[in-house]
N, CA and C of each residue as an Amber inpcrd file, in Angstrom:
protein
   369
 257.4870000 -22.9450000 266.3420000 258.7590000 -22.9320000 265.6620000
 258.6930000 -23.9090000 264.4860000 259.2160000 -23.4960000 263.3380000
 259.2280000 -24.3490000 262.1490000 260.6510000 -24.5170000 261.6640000
 260.9610000 -25.7210000 261.2550000 262.3050000 -26.0440000 260.7910000
 262.2130000 -26.9740000 259.5960000 263.0970000 -26.7660000 258.6430000
 263.2190000 -27.6810000 257.5120000 264.4570000 -28.5290000 257.7190000
 264.3440000 -29.8070000 257.4260000 265.4760000 -30.7220000 257.4800000
 265.6560000 -31.3420000 256.1080000 266.8930000 -31.5060000 255.7220000
 267.2270000 -32.1770000 254.4820000 268.2780000 -33.2210000 254.8140000
 268.2510000 -34.3390000 254.1200000 269.1360000 -35.4430000 254.4590000
 270.1880000 -35.6780000 253.3880000 271.3760000 -36.0820000 253.8240000
 272.4710000 -36.3800000 252.8970000 272.1680000 -37.5660000 252.0020000
 271.5870000 -38.5850000 252.5930000 271.3080000 -39.8070000 251.8510000
 269.9540000 -39.6610000 251.1530000 269.9790000 -39.7830000 249.8370000
 268.7340000 -39.7150000 249.0860000 267.9230000 -40.9830000 249.3330000
 266.6100000 -40.8330000 249.3150000 265.7420000 -41.9860000 249.5410000
 264.9520000 -42.2970000 248.2840000 264.5580000 -43.5360000 248.1610000
 263.7400000 -43.9730000 247.0520000 262.3200000 -43.4300000 247.2660000
 261.7700000 -42.6940000 246.3110000 260.4250000 -42.1310000 246.4800000
 259.3380000 -43.1750000 246.7080000 259.5830000 -44.4180000 246.3320000
 258.5670000 -45.4490000 246.5560000 258.3380000 -45.7010000 248.0460000
 259.2170000 -45.2150000 248.9000000 259.0580000 -45.3560000 250.3450000
 258.3650000 -44.1710000 251.0020000 257.8260000 -43.2570000 250.1950000
 257.2200000 -42.0380000 250.7280000 256.1010000 -42.3400000 251.7260000
 255.2370000 -43.2950000 251.4310000 254.1430000 -43.5980000 252.3600000
 254.6730000 -44.1540000 253.6780000 255.7170000 -44.9790000 253.6370000
 256.3110000 -45.5050000 254.8790000 256.9100000 -44.3720000 255.7160000
 257.5130000 -43.4020000 255.0630000 258.0860000 -42.2540000 255.7820000
 256.9730000 -41.4880000 256.4860000 255.8580000 -41.2460000 255.7910000
 254.7390000 -40.5180000 256.3960000 254.1440000 -41.2990000 257.5670000
 254.0270000 -42.6040000 257.4360000 253.5250000 -43.4110000 258.5580000
 254.4490000 -43.3050000 259.7600000 255.7430000 -43.2790000 259.5110000
 256.7220000 -43.1470000 260.6060000 256.6090000 -41.7790000 261.2720000
 256.4630000 -40.7130000 260.4860000 256.3300000 -39.3850000 261.0990000
 255.0170000 -39.2730000 261.8710000 253.9660000 -39.9270000 261.3790000
 252.7010000 -39.9380000 262.1360000 252.8960000 -40.6070000 263.4850000
 253.6540000 -41.6950000 263.4910000 253.9440000 -42.4090000 264.7370000
 254.7320000 -41.5190000 265.6990000 255.6910000 -40.7830000 265.1750000
 256.4690000 -39.8630000 266.0240000 255.5830000 -38.7530000 266.5790000
 254.6940000 -38.2190000 265.7620000 253.7620000 -37.1940000 266.2480000
 252.9300000 -37.7450000 267.4050000 252.4640000 -38.9750000 267.2670000
 251.6610000 -39.5980000 268.3150000 252.4310000 -39.7490000 269.6220000
 253.7200000 -40.0440000 269.5390000 254.5400000 -40.2000000 270.7450000
 254.6330000 -38.9090000 271.5560000 254.4950000 -37.7720000 270.8870000
 254.6280000 -36.4850000 271.5680000 253.2850000 -35.8340000 271.9020000
 252.1980000 -36.5400000 271.6930000 250.8850000 -35.9870000 272.0400000
 250.7820000 -35.7710000 273.5440000 250.0810000 -34.7160000 273.9170000
 249.8150000 -34.4290000 275.3230000 248.3050000 -34.3410000 275.4740000
 247.7570000 -35.2410000 276.2820000 246.3080000 -35.3080000 276.5090000
 245.5520000 -35.3290000 275.1810000 246.0780000 -36.0810000 274.2270000
 245.4250000 -36.2480000 272.9340000 245.7120000 -35.1650000 271.9150000
 246.3410000 -34.0780000 272.3500000 246.6190000 -32.9780000 271.4240000
 247.9980000 -33.1230000 270.7940000 248.0420000 -32.8980000 269.4900000
 249.3170000 -32.9820000 268.7800000 250.1800000 -31.7770000 269.1280000
 251.3990000 -32.0410000 269.5720000 252.3530000 -30.9910000 269.9500000
 253.4330000 -30.7910000 268.8890000 253.5900000 -31.7930000 268.0310000
 254.6040000 -31.7720000 266.9830000 253.9100000 -32.1000000 265.6710000
 254.2350000 -31.3530000 264.6190000 253.6890000 -31.6120000 263.2940000
 254.8540000 -31.8650000 262.3450000 254.9530000 -33.0870000 261.8450000
 256.0370000 -33.4680000 260.9350000 255.4530000 -33.7080000 259.5530000
 255.8900000 -32.9350000 258.5790000 255.3830000 -33.0510000 257.2190000
 256.5040000 -33.4630000 256.2730000 256.6360000 -34.7660000 255.9990000
 257.6840000 -35.1890000 255.0740000 257.3590000 -34.7550000 253.6510000
 258.4010000 -34.3710000 252.9390000 258.2360000 -33.9570000 251.5540000
 259.2820000 -34.6040000 250.6810000 259.0260000 -34.5980000 249.3970000
 259.9870000 -35.0850000 248.4110000 260.3760000 -33.9250000 247.5150000
 261.6690000 -33.6990000 247.4310000 262.1720000 -32.6680000 246.5420000
 262.5240000 -33.3130000 245.2180000 262.1300000 -32.6900000 244.1400000
 262.5560000 -33.0370000 242.7940000 262.9460000 -31.7210000 242.1310000
 263.6710000 -31.7760000 241.0650000 264.0860000 -30.5350000 240.4140000
 262.8780000 -29.7540000 239.8960000 261.7930000 -30.4340000 239.5620000
 260.6200000 -29.7870000 238.9810000 259.4650000 -29.5370000 239.9480000
 259.5790000 -30.0600000 241.1860000 258.4330000 -29.9580000 242.0910000
 258.8340000 -30.2740000 243.5350000 257.9150000 -29.9000000 244.4410000
 258.0190000 -30.2940000 245.8390000 256.6930000 -30.9380000 246.2020000
 256.7530000 -32.1400000 246.7610000 255.5640000 -32.9320000 247.0550000
 255.4740000 -33.2160000 248.5520000 254.2760000 -33.1070000 249.0990000
 254.0290000 -33.4450000 250.5020000 253.2250000 -34.7410000 250.5900000
 253.3660000 -35.4230000 251.7160000 252.5610000 -36.6080000 252.0170000
 251.4910000 -36.2120000 253.0280000 250.3250000 -36.8160000 252.8900000
 249.2140000 -36.5060000 253.7840000 248.3210000 -37.7340000 253.9650000
 247.5110000 -37.6970000 255.0090000 246.5290000 -38.7610000 255.2260000
 245.1450000 -38.3400000 254.7310000 245.0360000 -37.1130000 254.2650000
 243.7320000 -36.5780000 253.8600000 243.5070000 -36.7640000 252.3570000
 242.4460000 -37.4850000 252.0070000 242.0960000 -37.7080000 250.6020000
 241.4670000 -36.4490000 250.0240000 241.7790000 -36.1640000 248.7800000
 241.1610000 -35.0640000 248.0490000 241.3640000 -35.3250000 246.5620000
 240.6080000 -34.6470000 245.7180000 240.6330000 -34.9030000 244.2770000
 242.0170000 -34.7050000 243.6600000 242.8190000 -33.8060000 244.2050000
 244.1290000 -33.5100000 243.6240000 245.2610000 -34.3320000 244.2530000
 244.9320000 -35.2720000 245.1100000 245.9430000 -36.0940000 245.7750000
 245.9300000 -37.5090000 245.2240000 247.1250000 -38.0730000 245.0830000
 247.2910000 -39.4010000 244.5180000 247.4840000 -40.4100000 245.6510000
 246.6770000 -41.4790000 245.6910000 246.8650000 -42.4930000 246.7300000
 248.1680000 -43.2520000 246.5120000 248.9050000 -43.4590000 247.6140000
 250.1620000 -44.1990000 247.5530000 249.9710000 -45.5950000 248.1280000
 249.8880000 -45.6840000 249.4460000 249.6950000 -46.9640000 250.1420000
 249.2970000 -46.6700000 251.5700000 248.5840000 -47.6080000 252.1850000
 248.2630000 -47.5430000 253.6180000 247.5910000 -46.2350000 254.0400000
 246.7330000 -45.6880000 253.1900000 246.0020000 -44.4710000 253.5450000
 246.8050000 -43.1910000 253.4070000 247.9140000 -43.2340000 252.7160000
 248.7630000 -42.0620000 252.5100000 248.6060000 -41.5790000 251.0700000
 248.5600000 -40.2650000 250.9140000 248.3940000 -39.6220000 249.6160000
 249.5650000 -38.6840000 249.3570000 249.8660000 -38.4720000 248.0790000
 250.9060000 -37.5240000 247.6720000 250.2340000 -36.3150000 247.0390000
 250.7470000 -35.1210000 247.3810000 250.2250000 -33.8830000 246.8270000
 251.3780000 -33.0600000 246.2760000 251.3550000 -32.7800000 244.9760000
 252.3310000 -31.8220000 244.4530000 251.9290000 -30.4700000 245.0210000
 252.7920000 -29.9040000 245.8320000 252.4990000 -28.6780000 246.5640000
 253.0240000 -27.4480000 245.8390000 254.2040000 -27.5820000 245.2450000
 254.8290000 -26.4780000 244.5120000 255.4350000 -27.0160000 243.2230000
 255.3530000 -26.2200000 242.1660000 256.0480000 -26.5320000 240.9200000
 257.2560000 -25.6160000 240.8120000 258.2960000 -26.0850000 240.1390000
 259.5030000 -25.2730000 239.9870000 259.7650000 -25.0120000 238.5120000
 260.1010000 -23.7700000 238.2090000 260.5240000 -23.3970000 236.8640000
 261.6440000 -22.3680000 237.0080000 262.0930000 -21.8310000 235.9050000
 263.1670000 -20.8240000 235.9640000 262.8040000 -19.6460000 236.8590000
 261.5200000 -19.3810000 236.9870000 261.0550000 -18.2760000 237.8350000
 261.0450000 -18.6390000 239.3170000 261.3010000 -19.9020000 239.6420000
 261.3030000 -20.3470000 241.0250000 260.0980000 -21.2190000 241.3280000
 259.8330000 -21.3900000 242.6190000 258.6940000 -22.1980000 243.0300000
 257.3940000 -21.4410000 242.7930000 256.3670000 -22.1820000 242.3760000
 255.0510000 -21.6100000 242.1190000 254.0120000 -22.4330000 242.8470000
 253.1690000 -21.7210000 243.6020000 252.0960000 -22.3770000 244.3510000
 250.9720000 -22.7910000 243.4080000 250.2240000 -23.7760000 243.8360000
 249.0430000 -24.2400000 243.1190000 247.8110000 -23.8370000 243.9210000
 246.6320000 -23.9910000 243.3640000 245.4320000 -23.4960000 244.0530000
 245.2250000 -24.1430000 245.4150000 245.7450000 -25.3500000 245.6260000
 245.5590000 -26.0590000 246.9000000 246.7620000 -25.9440000 247.8400000
 247.7890000 -25.2540000 247.4200000 248.9960000 -25.1310000 248.2440000
 248.6580000 -24.4650000 249.5730000 249.1170000 -25.0780000 250.6680000
 248.8970000 -24.5100000 252.0050000 249.5020000 -23.1070000 252.0750000
 248.8710000 -22.1870000 252.8180000 249.3450000 -20.8070000 252.8880000
 250.8210000 -20.6600000 253.2800000 251.3020000 -21.4520000 254.2420000
 252.6990000 -21.3020000 254.6510000 253.6580000 -21.6750000 253.5230000
 253.2800000 -22.6220000 252.6630000 254.1430000 -23.0120000 251.5530000
 254.0960000 -22.0110000 250.3950000 253.2930000 -20.9660000 250.5210000
 253.2350000 -19.8940000 249.5290000 254.1800000 -18.7470000 249.8780000
 254.7350000 -18.7580000 251.0800000 255.4900000 -17.6070000 251.5720000
 256.9210000 -17.5660000 251.0290000 257.4750000 -16.3600000 250.9020000
 258.8730000 -16.2240000 250.4730000 259.8420000 -16.9650000 251.3960000
 259.5570000 -17.0170000 252.6810000 260.4520000 -17.7070000 253.6210000
 260.5240000 -19.1940000 253.2930000 259.3880000 -19.8120000 253.0320000
 259.3720000 -21.2300000 252.6750000 260.0550000 -21.4510000 251.3250000
 259.7750000 -20.5930000 250.3680000 260.3970000 -20.7280000 249.0520000
 261.9120000 -20.5930000 249.1530000 262.3750000 -19.6920000 249.9830000
 263.8180000 -19.5230000 250.1850000 264.4380000 -20.7960000 250.7600000
 263.8170000 -21.3440000 251.8040000 264.3330000 -22.5770000 252.4160000
 264.3230000 -23.7230000 251.4080000 263.2500000 -23.8320000 250.6530000
 263.1540000 -24.9200000 249.6740000 264.1210000 -24.7160000 248.5050000
 264.4070000 -23.4760000 248.1510000 265.4230000 -23.2130000 247.1260000
 266.7950000 -23.6880000 247.5840000 267.1110000 -23.4670000 248.8540000
 268.3860000 -23.9470000 249.4020000 268.4470000 -25.4730000 249.3650000
 267.3640000 -26.1090000 249.7610000 267.3100000 -27.5740000 249.7530000
 267.3990000 -28.0910000 248.3170000 266.7340000 -27.4230000 247.3970000
 266.7900000 -27.8310000 245.9910000 268.2150000 -27.7270000 245.4550000
 268.9330000 -26.6710000 245.8230000 270.3230000 -26.5150000 245.3790000
 271.1900000 -27.6500000 245.9230000 270.9940000 -28.0070000 247.1800000
 271.7320000 -29.1380000 247.7660000 271.3750000 -30.4350000 247.0550000
 270.1120000 -30.6040000 246.7790000 269.6280000 -31.8050000 246.1040000
 270.2620000 -31.9350000 244.7180000 270.3570000 -30.8090000 244.0160000
 270.9580000 -30.8070000 242.6750000 272.3990000 -31.3160000 242.7320000
 273.1280000 -30.9190000 243.7630000 274.5110000 -31.3970000 243.9540000
 274.4920000 -32.8860000 244.2910000 273.5840000 -33.2880000 245.1690000
 273.4870000 -34.6960000 245.5650000 273.2370000 -35.6040000 244.3580000
 272.4320000 -35.1440000 243.4270000 272.1040000 -35.9540000 242.2580000
 273.3290000 -36.2780000 241.4050000 274.3390000 -35.4440000 241.5000000
 275.5440000 -35.6410000 240.6880000 276.5340000 -36.6100000 241.3340000
 276.2740000 -37.0030000 242.5650000 277.1640000 -37.9360000 243.2660000
 277.0030000 -39.3370000 242.6920000 278.0820000 -40.1180000 242.6670000
 277.9840000 -41.4950000 242.1810000 276.9510000 -42.2890000 242.9840000
 276.0960000 -43.0200000 242.2880000 275.1060000 -43.8620000 242.9400000
 273.8800000 -43.1410000 243.4430000 273.7470000 -41.8370000 243.1330000
 272.5890000 -41.0790000 243.6050000 271.3270000 -41.5670000 242.9130000
 270.2170000 -41.4570000 243.6110000 268.9270000 -41.7750000 242.9900000
 268.6550000 -40.7270000 241.9220000 267.9470000 -41.0860000 240.8930000
 267.7380000 -40.1640000 239.7850000 266.4560000 -39.3560000 239.8760000
 265.5700000 -39.6340000 240.8400000 264.2980000 -38.9270000 240.7980000
 264.0910000 -37.9520000 241.9540000 263.9120000 -38.4120000 243.1920000
 263.5330000 -37.5210000 244.2780000 264.2480000 -37.8590000 245.5700000
 264.1830000 -36.9000000 246.5020000 264.8250000 -37.0720000 247.8020000
 263.8630000 -36.6230000 248.8920000 263.9180000 -37.2620000 250.0260000
 263.1110000 -36.8100000 251.1740000 263.7440000 -35.5530000 251.7270000
 262.8650000 -34.6340000 252.1440000 263.3390000 -33.4180000 252.7740000
 262.6770000 -33.2540000 254.1090000
């Protein structure tokens, strides 16, 4: 089962690596006999892109802190979300794009609220 969550309170993108470390810790709490039973992939929504956090280094990933990397997974334009050559297969699907479009629309409204962060939000 896969679910997307979006939060009312926008977060500062500089905390992205801390968020990924926390989700890794939560995944570890639910391991059964060493096997991961829960997969939590924190992302940052921006009007122009969707970014995922990962522990895996690669040429297209930017190091953040504490062994965490950021990967621009999807770009957004008037035509909608567009996958990149490294985008995971599930993030290429219409179902994922639909869910992320809904989150992006909510994010756009959130940005207009007084005191909102001006760059990105955790999703």
